């Protein structure tokens, strides 16, 4: 929309939604719904233009700085304005391209060479309406062509996509058939071939039809990944008291990689193999469903003993308070306190003030 | 003796026209190679389209789902490697986790999809690739498997995103949906709209209070009001403070 700062137009939203057209002579704006509403500026009025990049809540803009209006200027939305510029706001897209074209036209100044035979009457009278000039129709036609071409590109992309999906579908059918045969033992599949099959499924993103377990578990890829993780996570785990939540691990590892990131499932599948590969880390799943990676040397049950001490010292603690004291994430702090409760060392006071843990005096003072 | 049995078995199968699993496996291997080539060709023509066009991404994802393929299952999958869709969504996952962690103490681990979208866009900066709400939802669905309690709760035409392992059952969800209209809800409203008993309404509201997802305003005229901080972004500055940001990075 045309934004004359603080202008009535902006408040009324009158020039809010439309199409911007560029000719060799003029910059034209036409309302999207009411084609009779049309305003224009001769390109010769433009001193220079600048871009304003998009931001949060702000669309990309082009600021058009203008010469002062001549006395015989045609009637427009305003007789005068205290601003010497207008702002064109591109709510959807097109700012970059339009800026380029507008710059070109301003540079080339073709209006000086070409006869302005196609003057446009911007008629504000109620009966007026349709812009009859040939120039506009030509512009519209070009726009229509461009739109058709973009549509064609998109539909070409969709067509190609459909063809690709048909082929992918064949692969899915084939894998189902293979899986059935494996189940019904029609033919001998070696261990190696099973692993190969799993890796094919992994490449295609097909769920393992035999076991219905997560994609590609037990593939070489995940084994390698598990070994890598053991290497990468040793130091971070030690820094964090031997335990990290899986979301922390996900962020840490992917931030470090930068490219070729792990999917959440890749991470989980690799971690599931840690124990069987006898690596110095293990995956642990708490009752709440929270998943963590622990150093093998880490013993959460022992940490509970020290948690009990801390809580006793303070009388009582919430997960937040405990987390701050010990320097842990709130998530893991809560899990430790819950575990302590499960083991009978703490009991809870669950009120609207929050969940607070106390030493379990029933245990110690019976 | 064994080998003869083996051969007879094979012969029997071939007679019946049944194809053996290992033969199909060989066939699959060949088809996989061909598919890889097709995908490479597709990528060379349309990779940019996927990058730039959120609509096309939706179409792509829907088609994959229809045929039973998950392009985001693994970073090692063809789709991810060749179309680059993987990195886009997995990185988005990291950004979502960080925003949710930073804001958790404000909203108890519930955030509207709108606010999440805004914060993520802010974090990505002006020159990053555009991200749609659909993209966020897909990334979140993938994050669920990490066990951190990520969930998507439909409320009034949009969604609340849960990022903590709190138990939210149907009763809680219904109350959240009721509260979405005004940002708060009272026991009286629950009783009249849902026809619940006081006890049931109170229990659900208390659970939300305990989880930090609701705040109680006893000074309101009339019934005490239970507000959802996730829903009143206008009252907060939208900036994530440096302290909050520190909380978010492991």
Tab-separated table of N, CA and C in Angstrom, chain A residues 45-172:
chain	number	residue	atom	x	y	z
A	45	UNK	N	8.904	12.229	-12.131
A	45	UNK	CA	8.820	12.857	-10.816
A	45	UNK	C	9.777	12.260	-9.808
A	46	UNK	N	10.374	11.136	-10.191
A	46	UNK	CA	11.178	10.409	-9.212
A	46	UNK	C	12.598	10.950	-9.175
A	47	UNK	N	13.024	11.279	-7.971
A	47	UNK	CA	14.402	11.723	-7.799
A	47	UNK	C	15.305	10.499	-7.658
A	48	UNK	N	14.992	9.692	-6.626
A	48	UNK	CA	15.705	8.413	-6.494
A	48	UNK	C	14.862	7.477	-5.659
A	49	UNK	N	15.255	6.206	-5.653
A	49	UNK	CA	14.512	5.201	-4.882
A	49	UNK	C	15.476	4.451	-3.968
A	50	UNK	N	14.938	3.984	-2.870
A	50	UNK	CA	15.768	3.134	-2.009
A	50	UNK	C	14.944	1.973	-1.465
A	51	UNK	N	15.670	0.930	-1.090
A	51	UNK	CA	15.014	-0.272	-0.581
A	51	UNK	C	14.973	-0.248	0.941
A	52	UNK	N	13.894	-0.812	1.489
A	52	UNK	CA	13.852	-1.077	2.925
A	52	UNK	C	13.560	-2.552	3.102
A	53	UNK	N	14.506	-3.240	3.714
A	53	UNK	CA	14.345	-4.691	3.835
A	53	UNK	C	13.197	-5.036	4.766
A	54	UNK	N	12.708	-6.245	4.622
A	54	UNK	CA	11.622	-6.716	5.484
A	54	UNK	C	12.151	-6.982	6.879
A	55	UNK	N	11.225	-6.899	7.825
A	55	UNK	CA	11.589	-7.241	9.202
A	55	UNK	C	10.393	-7.906	9.846
A	56	UNK	N	10.467	-8.115	11.139
A	56	UNK	CA	9.328	-8.748	11.809
A	56	UNK	C	8.157	-7.783	11.848
A	57	UNK	N	7.027	-8.221	11.297
A	57	UNK	CA	5.861	-7.345	11.286
A	57	UNK	C	5.960	-6.248	10.251
A	58	UNK	N	7.052	-6.219	9.523
A	58	UNK	CA	7.209	-5.199	8.484
A	58	UNK	C	7.482	-5.895	7.170
A	59	UNK	N	6.767	-5.427	6.131
A	59	UNK	CA	7.055	-6.011	4.827
A	59	UNK	C	8.164	-5.226	4.145
A	60	UNK	N	8.710	-5.839	3.113
A	60	UNK	CA	9.756	-5.148	2.352
A	60	UNK	C	9.153	-3.944	1.654
A	61	UNK	N	9.940	-2.863	1.560
A	61	UNK	CA	9.389	-1.635	0.968
A	61	UNK	C	10.352	-1.025	-0.030
A	62	UNK	N	9.786	-0.192	-0.904
A	62	UNK	CA	10.603	0.692	-1.740
A	62	UNK	C	10.155	2.117	-1.422
A	63	UNK	N	11.127	2.957	-1.082
A	63	UNK	CA	10.821	4.357	-0.808
A	63	UNK	C	11.119	5.146	-2.074
A	64	UNK	N	10.128	5.883	-2.550
A	64	UNK	CA	10.275	6.635	-3.802
A	64	UNK	C	10.302	8.125	-3.483
A	65	UNK	N	11.471	8.708	-3.633
A	65	UNK	CA	11.602	10.138	-3.349
A	65	UNK	C	11.249	10.949	-4.590
A	66	UNK	N	10.434	11.990	-4.392
A	66	UNK	CA	9.855	12.692	-5.538
A	66	UNK	C	10.270	14.156	-5.592
A	67	UNK	N	10.268	14.656	-6.802
A	67	UNK	CA	10.379	16.116	-6.988
A	67	UNK	C	9.122	16.755	-6.447
A	68	UNK	N	9.223	18.036	-6.127
A	68	UNK	CA	7.988	18.717	-5.717
A	68	UNK	C	6.992	18.689	-6.871
A	69	UNK	N	5.726	18.633	-6.521
A	69	UNK	CA	4.708	18.507	-7.571
A	69	UNK	C	4.643	19.787	-8.391
A	70	UNK	N	4.425	19.604	-9.670
A	70	UNK	CA	4.264	20.799	-10.512
A	70	UNK	C	2.854	21.344	-10.329
A	71	UNK	N	2.689	22.588	-10.694
A	71	UNK	CA	1.412	23.230	-10.416
A	71	UNK	C	0.292	22.631	-11.246
A	72	UNK	N	0.626	22.045	-12.376
A	72	UNK	CA	-0.444	21.500	-13.220
A	72	UNK	C	-0.583	20.000	-13.035
A	73	UNK	N	-0.223	19.573	-11.890
A	73	UNK	CA	-0.341	18.126	-11.662
A	73	UNK	C	-1.796	17.705	-11.661
A	74	UNK	N	-2.012	16.478	-12.093
A	74	UNK	CA	-3.368	15.962	-12.181
A	74	UNK	C	-3.901	15.668	-10.782
A	75	UNK	N	-5.204	15.706	-10.642
A	75	UNK	CA	-5.775	15.444	-9.308
A	75	UNK	C	-5.430	14.032	-8.826
A	76	UNK	N	-5.194	13.919	-7.543
A	76	UNK	CA	-4.851	12.606	-6.979
A	76	UNK	C	-5.425	12.485	-5.586
A	77	UNK	N	-4.990	11.493	-4.872
A	77	UNK	CA	-5.546	11.258	-3.533
A	77	UNK	C	-5.343	12.449	-2.601
A	78	UNK	N	-4.225	13.142	-2.784
A	78	UNK	CA	-3.948	14.302	-1.949
A	78	UNK	C	-3.663	15.498	-2.823
A	79	UNK	N	-4.063	16.638	-2.381
A	79	UNK	CA	-3.656	17.835	-3.115
A	79	UNK	C	-2.195	18.124	-2.804
A	80	UNK	N	-1.856	17.947	-1.532
A	80	UNK	CA	-0.452	18.192	-1.181
A	80	UNK	C	-0.097	17.344	0.016
A	81	UNK	N	1.175	17.239	0.252
A	81	UNK	CA	1.618	16.447	1.401
A	81	UNK	C	2.886	17.079	1.933
A	82	UNK	N	3.125	16.918	3.213
A	82	UNK	CA	4.365	17.491	3.731
A	82	UNK	C	5.569	16.585	3.466
A	83	UNK	N	5.275	15.388	2.949
A	83	UNK	CA	6.378	14.464	2.705
A	83	UNK	C	6.784	14.503	1.246
A	84	UNK	N	8.037	14.305	1.006
A	84	UNK	CA	8.511	14.323	-0.371
A	84	UNK	C	8.759	12.914	-0.886
A	85	UNK	N	8.174	11.938	-0.218
A	85	UNK	CA	8.383	10.569	-0.691
A	85	UNK	C	7.116	9.767	-0.471
A	86	UNK	N	7.049	8.669	-1.179
A	86	UNK	CA	5.989	7.700	-0.893
A	86	UNK	C	6.654	6.357	-0.641
A	87	UNK	N	5.951	5.503	0.084
A	87	UNK	CA	6.498	4.173	0.349
A	87	UNK	C	5.589	3.113	-0.244
A	88	UNK	N	6.219	2.211	-0.974
A	88	UNK	CA	5.468	1.102	-1.554
A	88	UNK	C	5.744	-0.136	-0.721
A	89	UNK	N	4.690	-0.723	-0.189
A	89	UNK	CA	4.879	-1.840	0.729
A	89	UNK	C	4.489	-3.143	0.048
A	90	UNK	N	5.464	-4.064	-0.026
A	90	UNK	CA	5.218	-5.339	-0.710
A	90	UNK	C	4.875	-6.388	0.320
A	91	UNK	N	3.607	-6.628	0.460
A	91	UNK	CA	3.204	-7.518	1.547
A	91	UNK	C	3.522	-8.959	1.256
A	92	UNK	N	3.505	-9.323	0.005
A	92	UNK	CA	3.757	-10.740	-0.282
A	92	UNK	C	5.166	-10.925	-0.822
A	93	UNK	N	5.405	-10.583	-2.023
A	93	UNK	CA	6.751	-10.714	-2.564
A	93	UNK	C	6.841	-9.830	-3.797
A	94	UNK	N	7.993	-9.822	-4.385
A	94	UNK	CA	8.131	-9.054	-5.620
A	94	UNK	C	8.941	-7.800	-5.455
A	95	UNK	N	9.338	-7.511	-4.194
A	95	UNK	CA	10.031	-6.245	-3.966
A	95	UNK	C	11.354	-6.203	-4.711
A	96	UNK	N	12.066	-7.302	-4.632
A	96	UNK	CA	13.403	-7.315	-5.212
A	96	UNK	C	13.353	-7.074	-6.707
A	97	UNK	N	12.465	-7.825	-7.357
A	97	UNK	CA	12.359	-7.727	-8.801
A	97	UNK	C	11.857	-6.344	-9.232
A	98	UNK	N	10.858	-5.857	-8.506
A	98	UNK	CA	10.281	-4.575	-8.884
A	98	UNK	C	11.319	-3.468	-8.748
A	99	UNK	N	12.096	-3.558	-7.653
A	99	UNK	CA	13.121	-2.536	-7.431
A	99	UNK	C	14.098	-2.506	-8.604
A	100	UNK	N	14.441	-3.700	-9.034
A	100	UNK	CA	15.386	-3.797	-10.150
A	100	UNK	C	14.817	-3.149	-11.397
A	101	UNK	N	13.573	-3.509	-11.715
A	101	UNK	CA	12.965	-2.968	-12.934
A	101	UNK	C	12.773	-1.461	-12.843
A	102	UNK	N	12.345	-1.022	-11.674
A	102	UNK	CA	12.105	0.408	-11.504
A	102	UNK	C	13.428	1.170	-11.648
A	103	UNK	N	14.465	0.619	-11.040
A	103	UNK	CA	15.787	1.253	-11.194
A	103	UNK	C	16.177	1.367	-12.649
A	104	UNK	N	15.955	0.286	-13.373
A	104	UNK	CA	16.274	0.280	-14.804
A	104	UNK	C	15.553	1.397	-15.535
A	105	UNK	N	14.238	1.458	-15.302
A	105	UNK	CA	13.439	2.457	-16.021
A	105	UNK	C	13.883	3.866	-15.690
A	106	UNK	N	14.192	4.080	-14.427
A	106	UNK	CA	14.623	5.413	-14.004
A	106	UNK	C	15.951	5.749	-14.669
A	107	UNK	N	16.805	4.764	-14.741
A	107	UNK	CA	18.111	4.999	-15.373
A	107	UNK	C	17.967	5.265	-16.864
A	108	UNK	N	17.140	4.458	-17.506
A	108	UNK	CA	17.028	4.586	-18.957
A	108	UNK	C	16.234	5.810	-19.397
A	109	UNK	N	15.332	6.260	-18.532
A	109	UNK	CA	14.554	7.468	-18.827
A	109	UNK	C	13.904	7.433	-20.204
A	110	UNK	N	13.306	6.306	-20.497
A	110	UNK	CA	12.737	6.133	-21.834
A	110	UNK	C	11.592	7.104	-22.107
A	111	UNK	N	10.989	7.650	-21.024
A	111	UNK	CA	9.866	8.568	-21.240
A	111	UNK	C	10.310	9.821	-21.993
A	112	UNK	N	11.608	10.093	-21.922
A	112	UNK	CA	12.085	11.287	-22.622
A	112	UNK	C	12.108	11.071	-24.118
A	113	UNK	N	12.293	9.805	-24.522
A	113	UNK	CA	12.397	9.522	-25.949
A	113	UNK	C	11.070	9.181	-26.579
A	114	UNK	N	10.312	8.395	-25.886
A	114	UNK	CA	9.070	7.923	-26.467
A	114	UNK	C	7.994	8.986	-26.309
A	115	UNK	N	7.159	9.115	-27.334
A	115	UNK	CA	6.076	10.098	-27.215
A	115	UNK	C	5.085	9.642	-26.148
A	116	UNK	N	4.664	10.587	-25.351
A	116	UNK	CA	3.720	10.224	-24.294
A	116	UNK	C	2.315	10.206	-24.845
A	117	UNK	N	2.140	9.499	-25.955
A	117	UNK	CA	0.831	9.479	-26.581
A	117	UNK	C	-0.162	8.769	-25.707
A	118	UNK	N	0.326	7.849	-24.964
A	118	UNK	CA	-0.591	7.048	-24.149
A	118	UNK	C	-0.751	7.655	-22.771
A	119	UNK	N	-1.216	8.874	-22.722
A	119	UNK	CA	-1.440	9.462	-21.395
A	119	UNK	C	-2.641	8.790	-20.774
A	120	UNK	N	-2.558	8.692	-19.533
A	120	UNK	CA	-3.608	7.988	-18.822
A	120	UNK	C	-4.483	8.989	-18.123
A	121	UNK	N	-5.731	8.774	-18.225
A	121	UNK	CA	-6.650	9.634	-17.485
A	121	UNK	C	-7.010	8.948	-16.195
A	122	UNK	N	-6.536	9.514	-15.127
A	122	UNK	CA	-6.950	8.931	-13.852
A	122	UNK	C	-8.209	9.644	-13.433
A	123	UNK	N	-9.282	9.025	-13.737
A	123	UNK	CA	-10.556	9.706	-13.565
A	123	UNK	C	-11.198	9.332	-12.253
A	124	UNK	N	-11.399	10.339	-11.425
A	124	UNK	CA	-11.968	9.995	-10.132
A	124	UNK	C	-13.480	10.132	-10.127
A	125	UNK	N	-14.022	10.531	-11.215
A	125	UNK	CA	-15.481	10.698	-11.202
A	125	UNK	C	-16.157	9.339	-11.190
A	126	UNK	N	-17.303	9.304	-10.584
A	126	UNK	CA	-17.929	7.991	-10.323
A	126	UNK	C	-18.168	7.159	-11.580
A	127	UNK	N	-18.571	7.799	-12.673
A	127	UNK	CA	-18.853	6.975	-13.851
A	127	UNK	C	-17.606	6.523	-14.555
A	128	UNK	N	-16.534	7.213	-14.333
A	128	UNK	CA	-15.321	6.972	-15.139
A	128	UNK	C	-14.895	5.534	-15.057
A	129	UNK	N	-13.888	5.273	-14.287
A	129	UNK	CA	-13.572	3.860	-14.099
A	129	UNK	C	-12.533	3.325	-15.043
A	130	UNK	N	-12.924	2.489	-15.881
A	130	UNK	CA	-11.940	1.667	-16.621
A	130	UNK	C	-10.891	2.484	-17.354
A	131	UNK	N	-9.669	2.140	-17.154
A	131	UNK	CA	-8.571	2.779	-17.858
A	131	UNK	C	-8.534	2.200	-19.249
A	132	UNK	N	-8.705	3.061	-20.206
A	132	UNK	CA	-8.823	2.545	-21.571
A	132	UNK	C	-7.519	2.517	-22.317
A	133	UNK	N	-6.530	3.253	-21.800
A	133	UNK	CA	-5.317	3.427	-22.594
A	133	UNK	C	-4.700	2.100	-22.989
A	134	UNK	N	-4.152	2.065	-24.173
A	134	UNK	CA	-3.548	0.847	-24.717
A	134	UNK	C	-2.396	0.385	-23.837
A	135	UNK	N	-1.647	1.359	-23.348
A	135	UNK	CA	-0.470	1.029	-22.542
A	135	UNK	C	-0.805	0.097	-21.391
A	136	UNK	N	-1.900	0.426	-20.732
A	136	UNK	CA	-2.256	-0.389	-19.571
A	136	UNK	C	-2.611	-1.802	-19.988
A	137	UNK	N	-3.354	-1.889	-21.055
A	137	UNK	CA	-3.762	-3.228	-21.498
A	137	UNK	C	-2.544	-4.058	-21.836
A	138	UNK	N	-1.568	-3.389	-22.487
A	138	UNK	CA	-0.342	-4.118	-22.839
A	138	UNK	C	0.369	-4.623	-21.605
A	139	UNK	N	0.397	-3.759	-20.588
A	139	UNK	CA	1.062	-4.158	-19.349
A	139	UNK	C	0.331	-5.321	-18.727
A	140	UNK	N	-0.979	-5.215	-18.725
A	140	UNK	CA	-1.767	-6.285	-18.129
A	140	UNK	C	-1.526	-7.602	-18.823
A	141	UNK	N	-1.433	-7.518	-20.142
A	141	UNK	CA	-1.238	-8.756	-20.892
A	141	UNK	C	0.091	-9.389	-20.523
A	142	UNK	N	1.098	-8.532	-20.387
A	142	UNK	CA	2.419	-9.064	-20.034
A	142	UNK	C	2.384	-9.734	-18.678
A	143	UNK	N	1.673	-9.071	-17.756
A	143	UNK	CA	1.554	-9.631	-16.415
A	143	UNK	C	0.889	-10.988	-16.467
A	144	UNK	N	-0.161	-11.059	-17.283
A	144	UNK	CA	-0.905	-12.309	-17.417
A	144	UNK	C	0.006	-13.413	-17.954
A	145	UNK	N	0.823	-13.044	-18.962
A	145	UNK	CA	1.753	-14.021	-19.532
A	145	UNK	C	2.733	-14.501	-18.484
A	146	UNK	N	3.225	-13.521	-17.739
A	146	UNK	CA	4.215	-13.876	-16.721
A	146	UNK	C	3.597	-14.810	-15.696
A	147	UNK	N	2.354	-14.493	-15.338
A	147	UNK	CA	1.660	-15.320	-14.367
A	147	UNK	C	1.476	-16.721	-14.913
A	148	UNK	N	1.119	-16.794	-16.196
A	148	UNK	CA	0.922	-18.115	-16.797
A	148	UNK	C	2.227	-18.890	-16.796
A	149	UNK	N	3.318	-18.170	-17.065
A	149	UNK	CA	4.601	-18.848	-17.129
A	149	UNK	C	4.991	-19.372	-15.758
A	150	UNK	N	4.784	-18.536	-14.741
A	150	UNK	CA	5.081	-18.985	-13.382
A	150	UNK	C	4.224	-20.192	-13.048
A	151	UNK	N	2.937	-20.081	-13.413
A	151	UNK	CA	2.062	-21.222	-13.171
A	151	UNK	C	2.572	-22.442	-13.888
A	152	UNK	N	3.044	-22.222	-15.103
A	152	UNK	CA	3.536	-23.361	-15.888
A	152	UNK	C	4.735	-23.966	-15.179
A	153	UNK	N	5.640	-23.111	-14.699
A	153	UNK	CA	6.804	-23.625	-13.972
A	153	UNK	C	6.381	-24.429	-12.782
A	154	UNK	N	5.409	-23.866	-12.050
A	154	UNK	CA	4.954	-24.584	-10.869
A	154	UNK	C	4.292	-25.880	-11.284
A	155	UNK	N	3.471	-25.835	-12.318
A	155	UNK	CA	2.801	-27.076	-12.679
A	155	UNK	C	3.784	-28.063	-13.267
A	156	UNK	N	4.850	-27.553	-13.878
A	156	UNK	CA	5.874	-28.480	-14.363
A	156	UNK	C	6.530	-29.159	-13.174
A	157	UNK	N	6.784	-28.362	-12.164
A	157	UNK	CA	7.396	-28.926	-10.965
A	157	UNK	C	6.480	-29.974	-10.351
A	158	UNK	N	5.191	-29.675	-10.301
A	158	UNK	CA	4.248	-30.640	-9.742
A	158	UNK	C	4.186	-31.905	-10.585
A	159	UNK	N	4.237	-31.696	-11.898
A	159	UNK	CA	4.206	-32.866	-12.777
A	159	UNK	C	5.400	-33.757	-12.516
A	160	UNK	N	6.568	-33.128	-12.501
A	160	UNK	CA	7.790	-33.902	-12.235
A	160	UNK	C	7.696	-34.583	-10.888
A	161	UNK	N	7.145	-33.864	-9.928
A	161	UNK	CA	7.012	-34.419	-8.590
A	161	UNK	C	6.111	-35.642	-8.617
A	162	UNK	N	4.990	-35.551	-9.332
A	162	UNK	CA	4.073	-36.684	-9.407
A	162	UNK	C	4.747	-37.896	-10.017
A	163	UNK	N	5.500	-37.641	-11.087
A	163	UNK	CA	6.171	-38.781	-11.738
A	163	UNK	C	7.150	-39.425	-10.765
A	164	UNK	N	7.867	-38.577	-10.053
A	164	UNK	CA	8.841	-39.081	-9.088
A	164	UNK	C	8.152	-39.906	-8.014
A	165	UNK	N	7.008	-39.412	-7.553
A	165	UNK	CA	6.271	-40.105	-6.503
A	165	UNK	C	5.765	-41.453	-6.999
A	166	UNK	N	5.371	-41.523	-8.265
A	166	UNK	CA	4.940	-42.808	-8.810
A	166	UNK	C	6.057	-43.824	-8.689
A	167	UNK	N	7.274	-43.376	-9.014
A	167	UNK	CA	8.404	-44.308	-8.934
A	167	UNK	C	8.673	-44.692	-7.483
A	168	UNK	N	8.559	-43.689	-6.612
A	168	UNK	CA	8.789	-43.982	-5.198
A	168	UNK	C	7.760	-44.984	-4.704
A	169	UNK	N	6.536	-44.850	-5.184
A	169	UNK	CA	5.471	-45.752	-4.766
A	169	UNK	C	5.811	-47.193	-5.141
A	170	UNK	N	6.393	-47.361	-6.337
A	170	UNK	CA	6.794	-48.716	-6.744
A	170	UNK	C	7.754	-49.315	-5.740
A	171	UNK	N	8.687	-48.461	-5.279
A	171	UNK	CA	9.686	-48.944	-4.328
A	171	UNK	C	9.009	-49.378	-3.029
A	172	UNK	N	8.001	-48.595	-2.620
A	172	UNK	CA	7.307	-48.929	-1.374
A	172	UNK	C	6.618	-50.281	-1.514
